[in-house]
C-alpha positions as semicolon CSV with decimal commas, in nm:
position;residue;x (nm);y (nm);z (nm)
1;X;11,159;9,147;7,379
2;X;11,147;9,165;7,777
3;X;10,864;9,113;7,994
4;X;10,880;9,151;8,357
5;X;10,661;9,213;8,660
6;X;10,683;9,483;8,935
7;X;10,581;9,384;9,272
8;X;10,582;9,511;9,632
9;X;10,615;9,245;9,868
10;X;10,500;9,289;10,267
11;X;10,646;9,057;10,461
12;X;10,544;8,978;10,851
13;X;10,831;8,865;11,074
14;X;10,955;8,858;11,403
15;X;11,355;8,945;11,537
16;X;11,372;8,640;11,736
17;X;11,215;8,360;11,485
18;X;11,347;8,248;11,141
19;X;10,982;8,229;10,966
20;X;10,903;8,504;10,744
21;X;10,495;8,503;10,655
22;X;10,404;8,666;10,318
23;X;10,080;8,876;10,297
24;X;9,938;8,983;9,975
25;X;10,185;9,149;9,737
26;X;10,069;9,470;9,543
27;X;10,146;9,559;9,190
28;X;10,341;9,847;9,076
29;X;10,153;9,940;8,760
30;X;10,051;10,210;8,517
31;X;9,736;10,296;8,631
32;X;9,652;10,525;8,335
33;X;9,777;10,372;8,066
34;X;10,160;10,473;7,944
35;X;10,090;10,857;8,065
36;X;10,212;10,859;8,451
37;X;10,443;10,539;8,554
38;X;10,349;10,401;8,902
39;X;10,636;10,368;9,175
40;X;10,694;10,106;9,505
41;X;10,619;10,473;9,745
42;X;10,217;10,496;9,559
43;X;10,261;10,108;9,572
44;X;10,353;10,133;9,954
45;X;10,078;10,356;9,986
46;X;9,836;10,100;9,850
47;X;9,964;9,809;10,049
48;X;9,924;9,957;10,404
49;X;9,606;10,077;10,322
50;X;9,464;9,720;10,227
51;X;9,712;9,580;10,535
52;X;9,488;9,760;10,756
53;X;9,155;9,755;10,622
54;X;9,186;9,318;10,639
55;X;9,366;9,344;10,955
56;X;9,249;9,645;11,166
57;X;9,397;9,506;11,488
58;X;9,749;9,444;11,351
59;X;10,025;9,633;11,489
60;X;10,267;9,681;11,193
61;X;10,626;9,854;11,143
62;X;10,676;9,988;10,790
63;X;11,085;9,968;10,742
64;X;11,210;9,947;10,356
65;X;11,542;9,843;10,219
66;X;11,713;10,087;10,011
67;X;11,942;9,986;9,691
């Protein structure tokens, strides 16, 4: 048996310095049960939403890595 967790990670960083500052991660989850499976876009979704409503002033870049 295998048990694993999902999770979309935000990340705030800067070109020109090496630290990388973690904000709050979001789960990717089934929100209704086994029915619908949740994806890292909806969890996206989620993340800037709460990004902005804690910081309203911050100006952000959404970029994504691709595998």
């Amino acid at each position: 048996m295998r048990y694993s967790h999902q999770i979309l990670q935000a990340v705030m960083l800067h070109p020109n310095m090496r630290q990388v500052i973690p904000l709050a991660p979001e789960p990717i989850i089934n929100a209704d049960g086994n029915e619908k499976n949740d994806c890292e876009r909806n969890a996206g979704k989620r993340l800037v939403g709460k990004i902005r409503a804690t910081h309203p002033k911050l100006k952000i870049m959404v970029t994504g890595v691709l595998r």
